[in-house]
Each structure stands twice: as structure tokens, then as C-alpha cells.
mmCIF file with all atom_site columns, C-alpha atoms in Angstrom:
data_model
loop_
_atom_site.group_PDB
_atom_site.id
_atom_site.type_symbol
_atom_site.label_atom_id
_atom_site.label_alt_id
_atom_site.label_comp_id
_atom_site.label_asym_id
_atom_site.label_entity_id
_atom_site.label_seq_id
_atom_site.pdbx_PDB_ins_code
_atom_site.Cartn_x
_atom_site.Cartn_y
_atom_site.Cartn_z
_atom_site.occupancy
_atom_site.B_iso_or_equiv
_atom_site.pdbx_formal_charge
_atom_site.auth_seq_id
_atom_site.auth_comp_id
_atom_site.auth_asym_id
_atom_site.auth_atom_id
_atom_site.pdbx_PDB_model_num
ATOM 1   C CA . UNK I 1 1   ? -86.703  97.700  -153.649 1.00 42.00 ? 1   UNK I CA 1
ATOM 2   C CA . UNK I 1 2   ? -86.091  99.491  -150.377 1.00 62.00 ? 2   UNK I CA 1
ATOM 3   C CA . UNK I 1 3   ? -84.420  102.921 -150.323 1.00 68.00 ? 3   UNK I CA 1
ATOM 4   C CA . UNK I 1 4   ? -81.352  103.981 -148.438 1.00 81.00 ? 4   UNK I CA 1
ATOM 5   C CA . UNK I 1 5   ? -81.526  104.240 -144.627 1.00 87.00 ? 5   UNK I CA 1
ATOM 6   C CA . UNK I 1 6   ? -82.106  107.707 -143.192 1.00 90.00 ? 6   UNK I CA 1
ATOM 7   C CA . UNK I 1 7   ? -79.110  108.995 -141.251 1.00 91.00 ? 7   UNK I CA 1
ATOM 8   C CA . UNK I 1 8   ? -79.675  111.233 -138.210 1.00 93.00 ? 8   UNK I CA 1
ATOM 9   C CA . UNK I 1 9   ? -77.065  113.331 -136.442 1.00 93.00 ? 9   UNK I CA 1
ATOM 10  C CA . UNK I 1 10  ? -76.481  113.080 -132.714 1.00 93.00 ? 10  UNK I CA 1
ATOM 11  C CA . UNK I 1 11  ? -78.200  116.458 -132.200 1.00 93.00 ? 11  UNK I CA 1
ATOM 12  C CA . UNK I 1 12  ? -81.222  115.300 -134.202 1.00 94.00 ? 12  UNK I CA 1
ATOM 13  C CA . UNK I 1 13  ? -81.482  112.082 -132.219 1.00 94.00 ? 13  UNK I CA 1
ATOM 14  C CA . UNK I 1 14  ? -81.301  113.972 -128.932 1.00 94.00 ? 14  UNK I CA 1
ATOM 15  C CA . UNK I 1 15  ? -84.113  116.276 -130.066 1.00 95.00 ? 15  UNK I CA 1
ATOM 16  C CA . UNK I 1 16  ? -86.219  113.389 -131.348 1.00 94.00 ? 16  UNK I CA 1
ATOM 17  C CA . UNK I 1 17  ? -85.861  111.501 -128.070 1.00 93.00 ? 17  UNK I CA 1
ATOM 18  C CA . UNK I 1 18  ? -86.583  114.571 -125.933 1.00 93.00 ? 18  UNK I CA 1
ATOM 19  C CA . UNK I 1 19  ? -89.715  115.426 -127.942 1.00 93.00 ? 19  UNK I CA 1
ATOM 20  C CA . UNK I 1 20  ? -90.945  111.871 -128.513 1.00 92.00 ? 20  UNK I CA 1
ATOM 21  C CA . UNK I 1 21  ? -94.256  112.517 -126.720 1.00 91.00 ? 21  UNK I CA 1
ATOM 22  C CA . UNK I 1 22  ? -95.478  114.948 -129.361 1.00 92.00 ? 22  UNK I CA 1
ATOM 23  C CA . UNK I 1 23  ? -98.324  113.741 -131.625 1.00 91.00 ? 23  UNK I CA 1
ATOM 24  C CA . UNK I 1 24  ? -96.788  112.228 -134.735 1.00 91.00 ? 24  UNK I CA 1
ATOM 25  C CA . UNK I 1 25  ? -97.956  114.957 -137.146 1.00 92.00 ? 25  UNK I CA 1
ATOM 26  C CA . UNK I 1 26  ? -96.602  117.732 -134.907 1.00 93.00 ? 26  UNK I CA 1
ATOM 27  C CA . UNK I 1 27  ? -93.490  115.655 -134.187 1.00 93.00 ? 27  UNK I CA 1
ATOM 28  C CA . UNK I 1 28  ? -92.611  115.422 -137.901 1.00 93.00 ? 28  UNK I CA 1
ATOM 29  C CA . UNK I 1 29  ? -93.507  119.027 -138.663 1.00 94.00 ? 29  UNK I CA 1
ATOM 30  C CA . UNK I 1 30  ? -91.378  120.456 -135.848 1.00 94.00 ? 30  UNK I CA 1
ATOM 31  C CA . UNK I 1 31  ? -88.416  118.216 -136.657 1.00 94.00 ? 31  UNK I CA 1
ATOM 32  C CA . UNK I 1 32  ? -88.388  119.129 -140.345 1.00 94.00 ? 32  UNK I CA 1
ATOM 33  C CA . UNK I 1 33  ? -88.715  122.836 -139.570 1.00 93.00 ? 33  UNK I CA 1
ATOM 34  C CA . UNK I 1 34  ? -85.984  122.830 -136.921 1.00 92.00 ? 34  UNK I CA 1
ATOM 35  C CA . UNK I 1 35  ? -83.391  120.813 -138.842 1.00 93.00 ? 35  UNK I CA 1
ATOM 36  C CA . UNK I 1 36  ? -84.430  121.718 -142.411 1.00 92.00 ? 36  UNK I CA 1
ATOM 37  C CA . UNK I 1 37  ? -85.044  118.036 -143.210 1.00 92.00 ? 37  UNK I CA 1
ATOM 38  C CA . UNK I 1 38  ? -87.650  116.338 -145.363 1.00 92.00 ? 38  UNK I CA 1
ATOM 39  C CA . UNK I 1 39  ? -88.543  113.213 -143.386 1.00 92.00 ? 39  UNK I CA 1
ATOM 40  C CA . UNK I 1 40  ? -92.002  111.606 -143.490 1.00 93.00 ? 40  UNK I CA 1
ATOM 41  C CA . UNK I 1 41  ? -93.988  111.165 -140.293 1.00 92.00 ? 41  UNK I CA 1
ATOM 42  C CA . UNK I 1 42  ? -94.102  107.384 -140.820 1.00 93.00 ? 42  UNK I CA 1
ATOM 43  C CA . UNK I 1 43  ? -90.287  107.252 -140.798 1.00 93.00 ? 43  UNK I CA 1
ATOM 44  C CA . UNK I 1 44  ? -90.100  109.144 -137.505 1.00 93.00 ? 44  UNK I CA 1
ATOM 45  C CA . UNK I 1 45  ? -92.809  106.931 -136.065 1.00 92.00 ? 45  UNK I CA 1
ATOM 46  C CA . UNK I 1 46  ? -90.786  103.860 -137.044 1.00 92.00 ? 46  UNK I CA 1
ATOM 47  C CA . UNK I 1 47  ? -87.681  105.416 -135.495 1.00 93.00 ? 47  UNK I CA 1
ATOM 48  C CA . UNK I 1 48  ? -89.473  105.867 -132.177 1.00 93.00 ? 48  UNK I CA 1
ATOM 49  C CA . UNK I 1 49  ? -90.583  102.243 -132.201 1.00 92.00 ? 49  UNK I CA 1
ATOM 50  C CA . UNK I 1 50  ? -87.133  100.887 -133.083 1.00 92.00 ? 50  UNK I CA 1
ATOM 51  C CA . UNK I 1 51  ? -85.541  102.819 -130.230 1.00 92.00 ? 51  UNK I CA 1
ATOM 52  C CA . UNK I 1 52  ? -88.290  101.967 -127.739 1.00 91.00 ? 52  UNK I CA 1
ATOM 53  C CA . UNK I 1 53  ? -89.094  105.617 -127.100 1.00 91.00 ? 53  UNK I CA 1
ATOM 54  C CA . UNK I 1 54  ? -92.416  105.513 -125.265 1.00 89.00 ? 54  UNK I CA 1
ATOM 55  C CA . UNK I 1 55  ? -94.888  108.297 -125.927 1.00 86.00 ? 55  UNK I CA 1
ATOM 56  C CA . UNK I 1 56  ? -97.067  107.616 -122.874 1.00 81.00 ? 56  UNK I CA 1
ATOM 57  C CA . UNK I 1 57  ? -100.091 107.016 -125.120 1.00 78.00 ? 57  UNK I CA 1
ATOM 58  C CA . UNK I 1 58  ? -101.778 103.613 -125.347 1.00 75.00 ? 58  UNK I CA 1
ATOM 59  C CA . UNK I 1 59  ? -104.172 104.309 -128.190 1.00 74.00 ? 59  UNK I CA 1
ATOM 60  C CA . UNK I 1 60  ? -107.095 103.674 -125.835 1.00 79.00 ? 60  UNK I CA 1
ATOM 61  C CA . UNK I 1 61  ? -109.661 106.264 -124.851 1.00 75.00 ? 61  UNK I CA 1
ATOM 62  C CA . UNK I 1 62  ? -108.710 107.027 -121.251 1.00 75.00 ? 62  UNK I CA 1
ATOM 63  C CA . UNK I 1 63  ? -111.345 107.365 -118.530 1.00 78.00 ? 63  UNK I CA 1
ATOM 64  C CA . UNK I 1 64  ? -112.478 110.963 -118.132 1.00 78.00 ? 64  UNK I CA 1
ATOM 65  C CA . UNK I 1 65  ? -111.558 112.065 -121.664 1.00 77.00 ? 65  UNK I CA 1
ATOM 66  C CA . UNK I 1 66  ? -114.353 113.610 -123.719 1.00 80.00 ? 66  UNK I CA 1
ATOM 67  C CA . UNK I 1 67  ? -114.818 112.576 -127.373 1.00 78.00 ? 67  UNK I CA 1
ATOM 68  C CA . UNK I 1 68  ? -114.065 115.377 -129.808 1.00 75.00 ? 68  UNK I CA 1
ATOM 69  C CA . UNK I 1 69  ? -117.492 115.020 -131.432 1.00 78.00 ? 69  UNK I CA 1
ATOM 70  C CA . UNK I 1 70  ? -119.571 114.900 -128.239 1.00 80.00 ? 70  UNK I CA 1
ATOM 71  C CA . UNK I 1 71  ? -122.718 116.975 -128.623 1.00 78.00 ? 71  UNK I CA 1
ATOM 72  C CA . UNK I 1 72  ? -122.083 117.715 -132.276 1.00 77.00 ? 72  UNK I CA 1
ATOM 73  C CA . UNK I 1 73  ? -124.892 116.951 -134.740 1.00 72.00 ? 73  UNK I CA 1
ATOM 74  C CA . UNK I 1 74  ? -124.289 114.415 -137.457 1.00 66.00 ? 74  UNK I CA 1
ATOM 75  C CA . UNK I 1 75  ? -123.231 116.103 -140.702 1.00 64.00 ? 75  UNK I CA 1
ATOM 76  C CA . UNK I 1 76  ? -126.185 115.039 -142.846 1.00 57.00 ? 76  UNK I CA 1
ATOM 77  C CA . UNK I 1 77  ? -124.506 115.919 -146.123 1.00 55.00 ? 77  UNK I CA 1
ATOM 78  C CA . UNK I 1 78  ? -121.462 113.749 -145.472 1.00 60.00 ? 78  UNK I CA 1
ATOM 79  C CA . UNK I 1 79  ? -123.298 110.431 -145.532 1.00 63.00 ? 79  UNK I CA 1
ATOM 80  C CA . UNK I 1 80  ? -126.606 110.639 -147.420 1.00 62.00 ? 80  UNK I CA 1
ATOM 81  C CA . UNK I 1 81  ? -129.150 108.123 -146.196 1.00 66.00 ? 81  UNK I CA 1
ATOM 82  C CA . UNK I 1 82  ? -127.280 107.323 -142.966 1.00 66.00 ? 82  UNK I CA 1
ATOM 83  C CA . UNK I 1 83  ? -129.757 109.195 -140.790 1.00 64.00 ? 83  UNK I CA 1
ATOM 84  C CA . UNK I 1 84  ? -132.601 106.823 -141.646 1.00 67.00 ? 84  UNK I CA 1
ATOM 85  C CA . UNK I 1 85  ? -130.675 103.970 -139.977 1.00 67.00 ? 85  UNK I CA 1
ATOM 86  C CA . UNK I 1 86  ? -130.133 105.803 -136.691 1.00 67.00 ? 86  UNK I CA 1
ATOM 87  C CA . UNK I 1 87  ? -131.824 104.518 -133.535 1.00 66.00 ? 87  UNK I CA 1
ATOM 88  C CA . UNK I 1 88  ? -134.655 106.786 -132.519 1.00 71.00 ? 88  UNK I CA 1
ATOM 89  C CA . UNK I 1 89  ? -134.857 107.806 -128.874 1.00 72.00 ? 89  UNK I CA 1
ATOM 90  C CA . UNK I 1 90  ? -136.441 104.985 -126.889 1.00 68.00 ? 90  UNK I CA 1
ATOM 91  C CA . UNK I 1 91  ? -135.781 102.350 -129.558 1.00 71.00 ? 91  UNK I CA 1
ATOM 92  C CA . UNK I 1 92  ? -133.951 99.162  -128.623 1.00 67.00 ? 92  UNK I CA 1
ATOM 93  C CA . UNK I 1 93  ? -131.860 96.900  -130.879 1.00 67.00 ? 93  UNK I CA 1
ATOM 94  C CA . UNK I 1 94  ? -133.505 93.772  -132.278 1.00 65.00 ? 94  UNK I CA 1
ATOM 95  C CA . UNK I 1 95  ? -131.338 91.506  -130.081 1.00 67.00 ? 95  UNK I CA 1
ATOM 96  C CA . UNK I 1 96  ? -132.326 93.125  -126.771 1.00 70.00 ? 96  UNK I CA 1
ATOM 97  C CA . UNK I 1 97  ? -133.041 90.342  -124.258 1.00 72.00 ? 97  UNK I CA 1
ATOM 98  C CA . UNK I 1 98  ? -136.318 91.143  -122.533 1.00 82.00 ? 98  UNK I CA 1
ATOM 99  C CA . UNK I 1 99  ? -137.704 89.707  -119.303 1.00 87.00 ? 99  UNK I CA 1
ATOM 100 C CA . UNK I 1 100 ? -138.797 86.166  -120.128 1.00 90.00 ? 100 UNK I CA 1
ATOM 101 C CA . UNK I 1 101 ? -136.360 85.804  -123.044 1.00 91.00 ? 101 UNK I CA 1
ATOM 102 C CA . UNK I 1 102 ? -135.226 82.201  -123.480 1.00 92.00 ? 102 UNK I CA 1
ATOM 103 C CA . UNK I 1 103 ? -132.051 80.672  -124.840 1.00 92.00 ? 103 UNK I CA 1
ATOM 104 C CA . UNK I 1 104 ? -130.483 77.219  -125.001 1.00 93.00 ? 104 UNK I CA 1
ATOM 105 C CA . UNK I 1 105 ? -127.158 76.534  -123.282 1.00 92.00 ? 105 UNK I CA 1
ATOM 106 C CA . UNK I 1 106 ? -124.321 74.610  -124.926 1.00 91.00 ? 106 UNK I CA 1
ATOM 107 C CA . UNK I 1 107 ? -125.428 71.569  -122.882 1.00 89.00 ? 107 UNK I CA 1
ATOM 108 C CA . UNK I 1 108 ? -128.962 71.730  -124.280 1.00 91.00 ? 108 UNK I CA 1
ATOM 109 C CA . UNK I 1 109 ? -130.703 73.176  -121.212 1.00 94.00 ? 109 UNK I CA 1
ATOM 110 C CA . UNK I 1 110 ? -133.269 75.944  -121.665 1.00 95.00 ? 110 UNK I CA 1
ATOM 111 C CA . UNK I 1 111 ? -132.447 79.157  -119.784 1.00 95.00 ? 111 UNK I CA 1
ATOM 112 C CA . UNK I 1 112 ? -134.874 81.992  -119.110 1.00 94.00 ? 112 UNK I CA 1
ATOM 113 C CA . UNK I 1 113 ? -134.332 85.642  -118.164 1.00 93.00 ? 113 UNK I CA 1
ATOM 114 C CA . UNK I 1 114 ? -136.042 86.324  -114.812 1.00 92.00 ? 114 UNK I CA 1
ATOM 115 C CA . UNK I 1 115 ? -136.610 89.351  -112.624 1.00 90.00 ? 115 UNK I CA 1
ATOM 116 C CA . UNK I 1 116 ? -133.724 88.667  -110.222 1.00 89.00 ? 116 UNK I CA 1
ATOM 117 C CA . UNK I 1 117 ? -130.560 90.694  -109.682 1.00 88.00 ? 117 UNK I CA 1
ATOM 118 C CA . UNK I 1 118 ? -127.522 89.082  -111.273 1.00 87.00 ? 118 UNK I CA 1
ATOM 119 C CA . UNK I 1 119 ? -125.085 88.500  -108.350 1.00 86.00 ? 119 UNK I CA 1
ATOM 120 C CA . UNK I 1 120 ? -122.080 88.760  -110.677 1.00 87.00 ? 120 UNK I CA 1
ATOM 121 C CA . UNK I 1 121 ? -122.926 91.916  -112.650 1.00 86.00 ? 121 UNK I CA 1
ATOM 122 C CA . UNK I 1 122 ? -125.597 93.620  -110.552 1.00 87.00 ? 122 UNK I CA 1
ATOM 123 C CA . UNK I 1 123 ? -127.934 93.749  -113.575 1.00 86.00 ? 123 UNK I CA 1
ATOM 124 C CA . UNK I 1 124 ? -131.652 93.735  -112.803 1.00 87.00 ? 124 UNK I CA 1
ATOM 125 C CA . UNK I 1 125 ? -132.241 90.433  -114.669 1.00 89.00 ? 125 UNK I CA 1
ATOM 126 C CA . UNK I 1 126 ? -130.385 87.161  -114.925 1.00 91.00 ? 126 UNK I CA 1
ATOM 127 C CA . UNK I 1 127 ? -130.641 83.826  -116.712 1.00 93.00 ? 127 UNK I CA 1
ATOM 128 C CA . UNK I 1 128 ? -131.583 80.700  -114.763 1.00 94.00 ? 128 UNK I CA 1
ATOM 129 C CA . UNK I 1 129 ? -132.348 77.108  -115.736 1.00 95.00 ? 129 UNK I CA 1
ATOM 130 C CA . UNK I 1 130 ? -135.991 77.188  -116.766 1.00 96.00 ? 130 UNK I CA 1
ATOM 131 C CA . UNK I 1 131 ? -136.760 73.615  -115.694 1.00 96.00 ? 131 UNK I CA 1
ATOM 132 C CA . UNK I 1 132 ? -135.465 74.256  -112.158 1.00 95.00 ? 132 UNK I CA 1
ATOM 133 C CA . UNK I 1 133 ? -137.198 77.650  -111.998 1.00 95.00 ? 133 UNK I CA 1
ATOM 134 C CA . UNK I 1 134 ? -140.567 76.083  -112.928 1.00 96.00 ? 134 UNK I CA 1
ATOM 135 C CA . UNK I 1 135 ? -140.025 73.051  -110.674 1.00 96.00 ? 135 UNK I CA 1
ATOM 136 C CA . UNK I 1 136 ? -139.292 75.222  -107.650 1.00 95.00 ? 136 UNK I CA 1
ATOM 137 C CA . UNK I 1 137 ? -142.346 77.347  -108.352 1.00 94.00 ? 137 UNK I CA 1
ATOM 138 C CA . UNK I 1 138 ? -144.438 74.194  -108.139 1.00 94.00 ? 138 UNK I CA 1
ATOM 139 C CA . UNK I 1 139 ? -142.597 72.278  -105.399 1.00 95.00 ? 139 UNK I CA 1
ATOM 140 C CA . UNK I 1 140 ? -140.403 74.713  -103.462 1.00 95.00 ? 140 UNK I CA 1
ATOM 141 C CA . UNK I 1 141 ? -136.590 74.952  -103.384 1.00 95.00 ? 141 UNK I CA 1
ATOM 142 C CA . UNK I 1 142 ? -134.476 71.953  -104.345 1.00 95.00 ? 142 UNK I CA 1
ATOM 143 C CA . UNK I 1 143 ? -133.179 70.537  -101.019 1.00 94.00 ? 143 UNK I CA 1
ATOM 144 C CA . UNK I 1 144 ? -129.466 70.503  -100.287 1.00 94.00 ? 144 UNK I CA 1
ATOM 145 C CA . UNK I 1 145 ? -127.853 67.287  -101.478 1.00 93.00 ? 145 UNK I CA 1
ATOM 146 C CA . UNK I 1 146 ? -130.390 66.775  -104.256 1.00 94.00 ? 146 UNK I CA 1
ATOM 147 C CA . UNK I 1 147 ? -130.598 67.564  -107.970 1.00 93.00 ? 147 UNK I CA 1
ATOM 148 C CA . UNK I 1 148 ? -133.122 67.433  -110.791 1.00 95.00 ? 148 UNK I CA 1
ATOM 149 C CA . UNK I 1 149 ? -132.765 64.857  -113.578 1.00 92.00 ? 149 UNK I CA 1
ATOM 150 C CA . UNK I 1 150 ? -134.918 64.883  -116.694 1.00 91.00 ? 150 UNK I CA 1
ATOM 151 C CA . UNK I 1 151 ? -137.043 61.818  -117.379 1.00 90.00 ? 151 UNK I CA 1
ATOM 152 C CA . UNK I 1 152 ? -136.846 62.390  -121.118 1.00 87.00 ? 152 UNK I CA 1
ATOM 153 C CA . UNK I 1 153 ? -135.900 65.322  -123.330 1.00 89.00 ? 153 UNK I CA 1
ATOM 154 C CA . UNK I 1 154 ? -134.000 67.979  -121.354 1.00 90.00 ? 154 UNK I CA 1
ATOM 155 C CA . UNK I 1 155 ? -135.537 70.668  -123.582 1.00 92.00 ? 155 UNK I CA 1
ATOM 156 C CA . UNK I 1 156 ? -138.911 69.792  -122.002 1.00 94.00 ? 156 UNK I CA 1
ATOM 157 C CA . UNK I 1 157 ? -139.021 72.123  -118.995 1.00 95.00 ? 157 UNK I CA 1
ATOM 158 C CA . UNK I 1 158 ? -142.381 71.002  -117.598 1.00 95.00 ? 158 UNK I CA 1
ATOM 159 C CA . UNK I 1 159 ? -141.950 70.023  -113.904 1.00 95.00 ? 159 UNK I CA 1
ATOM 160 C CA . UNK I 1 160 ? -143.489 66.602  -114.624 1.00 94.00 ? 160 UNK I CA 1
ATOM 161 C CA . UNK I 1 161 ? -140.459 65.805  -116.820 1.00 94.00 ? 161 UNK I CA 1
ATOM 162 C CA . UNK I 1 162 ? -138.013 66.297  -113.961 1.00 94.00 ? 162 UNK I CA 1
ATOM 163 C CA . UNK I 1 163 ? -137.392 64.133  -110.919 1.00 92.00 ? 163 UNK I CA 1
ATOM 164 C CA . UNK I 1 164 ? -135.693 65.003  -107.651 1.00 94.00 ? 164 UNK I CA 1
ATOM 165 C CA . UNK I 1 165 ? -132.816 62.595  -106.968 1.00 92.00 ? 165 UNK I CA 1
ATOM 166 C CA . UNK I 1 166 ? -130.022 62.381  -104.437 1.00 90.00 ? 166 UNK I CA 1
ATOM 167 C CA . UNK I 1 167 ? -126.698 63.690  -105.690 1.00 91.00 ? 167 UNK I CA 1
ATOM 168 C CA . UNK I 1 168 ? -125.204 60.380  -104.547 1.00 88.00 ? 168 UNK I CA 1
ATOM 169 C CA . UNK I 1 169 ? -126.997 58.843  -107.539 1.00 88.00 ? 169 UNK I CA 1
ATOM 170 C CA . UNK I 1 170 ? -125.407 61.114  -110.133 1.00 88.00 ? 170 UNK I CA 1
ATOM 171 C CA . UNK I 1 171 ? -122.111 59.198  -110.509 1.00 88.00 ? 171 UNK I CA 1
ATOM 172 C CA . UNK I 1 172 ? -124.121 55.979  -110.949 1.00 86.00 ? 172 UNK I CA 1
ATOM 173 C CA . UNK I 1 173 ? -126.245 57.592  -113.655 1.00 88.00 ? 173 UNK I CA 1
ATOM 174 C CA . UNK I 1 174 ? -123.752 59.510  -115.750 1.00 82.00 ? 174 UNK I CA 1
ATOM 175 C CA . UNK I 1 175 ? -120.360 59.274  -114.104 1.00 74.00 ? 175 UNK I CA 1
ATOM 176 C CA . UNK I 1 176 ? -117.294 57.612  -115.591 1.00 76.00 ? 176 UNK I CA 1
ATOM 177 C CA . UNK I 1 177 ? -118.579 54.178  -114.595 1.00 75.00 ? 177 UNK I CA 1
ATOM 178 C CA . UNK I 1 178 ? -122.264 55.061  -114.700 1.00 79.00 ? 178 UNK I CA 1
ATOM 179 C CA . UNK I 1 179 ? -125.036 53.867  -116.976 1.00 84.00 ? 179 UNK I CA 1
ATOM 180 C CA . UNK I 1 180 ? -124.775 56.661  -119.570 1.00 87.00 ? 180 UNK I CA 1
ATOM 181 C CA . UNK I 1 181 ? -128.106 58.104  -118.511 1.00 88.00 ? 181 UNK I CA 1
ATOM 182 C CA . UNK I 1 182 ? -127.686 61.497  -120.205 1.00 86.00 ? 182 UNK I CA 1
ATOM 183 C CA . UNK I 1 183 ? -126.756 59.907  -123.552 1.00 87.00 ? 183 UNK I CA 1
ATOM 184 C CA . UNK I 1 184 ? -129.437 57.193  -123.418 1.00 89.00 ? 184 UNK I CA 1
ATOM 185 C CA . UNK I 1 185 ? -132.580 57.349  -125.605 1.00 90.00 ? 185 UNK I CA 1
ATOM 186 C CA . UNK I 1 186 ? -135.393 59.242  -123.893 1.00 88.00 ? 186 UNK I CA 1
ATOM 187 C CA . UNK I 1 187 ? -137.639 56.171  -123.767 1.00 89.00 ? 187 UNK I CA 1
ATOM 188 C CA . UNK I 1 188 ? -135.011 54.232  -121.749 1.00 90.00 ? 188 UNK I CA 1
ATOM 189 C CA . UNK I 1 189 ? -134.288 56.916  -119.166 1.00 88.00 ? 189 UNK I CA 1
ATOM 190 C CA . UNK I 1 190 ? -137.183 56.085  -116.777 1.00 88.00 ? 190 UNK I CA 1
ATOM 191 C CA . UNK I 1 191 ? -136.054 52.434  -116.656 1.00 90.00 ? 191 UNK I CA 1
ATOM 192 C CA . UNK I 1 192 ? -132.381 53.343  -116.086 1.00 89.00 ? 192 UNK I CA 1
ATOM 193 C CA . UNK I 1 193 ? -133.351 55.768  -113.334 1.00 89.00 ? 193 UNK I CA 1
ATOM 194 C CA . UNK I 1 194 ? -135.612 53.226  -111.594 1.00 89.00 ? 194 UNK I CA 1
ATOM 195 C CA . UNK I 1 195 ? -132.947 50.481  -111.681 1.00 89.00 ? 195 UNK I CA 1
ATOM 196 C CA . UNK I 1 196 ? -130.240 52.839  -110.407 1.00 88.00 ? 196 UNK I CA 1
ATOM 197 C CA . UNK I 1 197 ? -132.442 54.046  -107.532 1.00 87.00 ? 197 UNK I CA 1
ATOM 198 C CA . UNK I 1 198 ? -133.214 50.438  -106.573 1.00 88.00 ? 198 UNK I CA 1
ATOM 199 C CA . UNK I 1 199 ? -129.516 49.512  -106.580 1.00 86.00 ? 199 UNK I CA 1
ATOM 200 C CA . UNK I 1 200 ? -128.734 52.548  -104.457 1.00 83.00 ? 200 UNK I CA 1
ATOM 201 C CA . UNK I 1 201 ? -131.420 51.660  -101.890 1.00 84.00 ? 201 UNK I CA 1
ATOM 202 C CA . UNK I 1 202 ? -130.137 48.072  -101.679 1.00 84.00 ? 202 UNK I CA 1
ATOM 203 C CA . UNK I 1 203 ? -126.583 49.304  -101.128 1.00 80.00 ? 203 UNK I CA 1
ATOM 204 C CA . UNK I 1 204 ? -127.714 51.774  -98.456  1.00 78.00 ? 204 UNK I CA 1
ATOM 205 C CA . UNK I 1 205 ? -129.730 49.048  -96.742  1.00 78.00 ? 205 UNK I CA 1
ATOM 206 C CA . UNK I 1 206 ? -126.694 46.757  -96.617  1.00 72.00 ? 206 UNK I CA 1
ATOM 207 C CA . UNK I 1 207 ? -124.556 49.565  -95.226  1.00 65.00 ? 207 UNK I CA 1
ATOM 208 C CA . UNK I 1 208 ? -127.123 50.266  -92.496  1.00 58.00 ? 208 UNK I CA 1
ATOM 209 C CA . UNK I 1 209 ? -127.323 46.560  -91.531  1.00 59.00 ? 209 UNK I CA 1
ATOM 210 C CA . UNK I 1 210 ? -123.517 46.351  -91.430  1.00 57.00 ? 210 UNK I CA 1
ATOM 211 C CA . UNK I 1 211 ? -123.286 49.377  -89.159  1.00 55.00 ? 211 UNK I CA 1
ATOM 212 C CA . UNK I 1 212 ? -126.055 48.015  -86.925  1.00 51.00 ? 212 UNK I CA 1
ATOM 213 C CA . UNK I 1 213 ? -124.277 44.647  -86.623  1.00 47.00 ? 213 UNK I CA 1
ATOM 214 C CA . UNK I 1 214 ? -120.970 46.338  -85.785  1.00 57.00 ? 214 UNK I CA 1
ATOM 215 C CA . UNK I 1 215 ? -122.674 48.428  -83.099  1.00 49.00 ? 215 UNK I CA 1
ATOM 216 C CA . UNK I 1 216 ? -124.304 45.283  -81.610  1.00 52.00 ? 216 UNK I CA 1
ATOM 217 C CA . UNK I 1 217 ? -120.954 43.496  -81.461  1.00 54.00 ? 217 UNK I CA 1
ATOM 218 C CA . UNK I 1 218 ? -119.453 46.419  -79.556  1.00 55.00 ? 218 UNK I CA 1
ATOM 219 C CA . UNK I 1 219 ? -122.304 46.419  -77.048  1.00 52.00 ? 219 UNK I CA 1
ATOM 220 C CA . UNK I 1 220 ? -121.918 42.692  -76.488  1.00 54.00 ? 220 UNK I CA 1
ATOM 221 C CA . UNK I 1 221 ? -118.171 43.058  -75.961  1.00 59.00 ? 221 UNK I CA 1
ATOM 222 C CA . UNK I 1 222 ? -118.715 45.817  -73.402  1.00 55.00 ? 222 UNK I CA 1
ATOM 223 C CA . UNK I 1 223 ? -117.450 48.610  -75.657  1.00 58.00 ? 223 UNK I CA 1
ATOM 224 C CA . UNK I 1 224 ? -120.272 51.198  -75.937  1.00 53.00 ? 224 UNK I CA 1
ATOM 225 C CA . UNK I 1 225 ? -118.299 53.428  -78.340  1.00 54.00 ? 225 UNK I CA 1
#
């Protein structure tokens, strides 16, 4: 059962509002001494919150502030056995990602940490797609307008498992109305890719013939444009 509400006089409220920026322990101590009251710090803290009296403190460690225990040795007697779990100078945590560390993305692609500056963070290493990194080492940069598609398991990063294809093929392979290439069994992917490339070449050939015929008709009609 809750107790009775604490009643404050107008003079007390004026003092509490004027001195609201004091740390809560000092705030309560000074108030009780000045007005001969016995009010707990938690009650005064709640009063400040109810009235929206800002203290100017966020609870965060502001930039430039120095921790109170900076440079102080750990009190060995306070926590027996804790010292044996401290990191020794030069030690690194077990989850440190070294150069060459690999991980798998949520899409199933293998990523590797390489010796290149991360353009977003400025860190000395960054993660790249391992299959593309290895392919470019063997064949040079992927040309503009092209992409790499795996012939089988995307976890296989060997360059022989990846084929350079035009980006115009991608919607036909795995787009909304594509052939479901990415979800297809690995043994069917080479066949799907070959059929899609053939269809694309036939379509491009028809487009070229159509444009050539249209250009010929213009020439014959005396319109060189």
C-alpha cells in the first residue's frame, strides 16, 4: 500500500527548482539540512522528473571527461581471481578478425578480409567477396556492365566456378520472371545459364536485324537520319 503524498511548501519548491542541477545525493542532503525535513533522495529525484526540471546531465560520459579511475591500479583484494582473466599487454581477443579472415554473408557468399582501406570507416582492412577477389586476380577487373554468376555452389570461390555474364542477363536468370537460377539445383545451373545466353543472343540478333532493316528503309526513302 502506498504512503501519503509528500507536501512541499512554495519556498521549498522554489529552492528545489533553483538547485535542481545538484547531484541527487547532495541535492537531498542540502534540502533536508536547509528545511529540517526528512525526505529520501529517490523522492526528490521523482519530484524533479514529474515537474520536468532538467539537470543538464544525460547520463552519458561526455567527450573530454576523464574517468575517475583512470590510471588507478586494480584493487586485487576486492575481486580475488579477477586478475588472471585480464588481457596481457599485446594480447588480442579470440574474435579478432585477422588479415585473411573469412566469413559467410547472409546470402551465402564467402567474404574475406583483405589489405585494402575500408572507404566507409578508414580501417586498414575490409571485407570483399572472395570469389570476385580471386577471379579478378586471375582475369583482371570485372568489366562495367558485367557480373559474375556461380556455375554451381556459391560457397565454391574457385574462379573456375564463376562465369562472367552481361548484367542484361540477370533479370532473365533470377528476376521476377526469370528461370529461378539462384534457387535451382547446382547440377542444373550450367544448362539454365547456357539456354538463357542463347535466348539473349537470338533476341539481340533480331533487334540488330530490325534496326538494320529500318535504317535501309530510310536510305531508300531518301531520309539519311
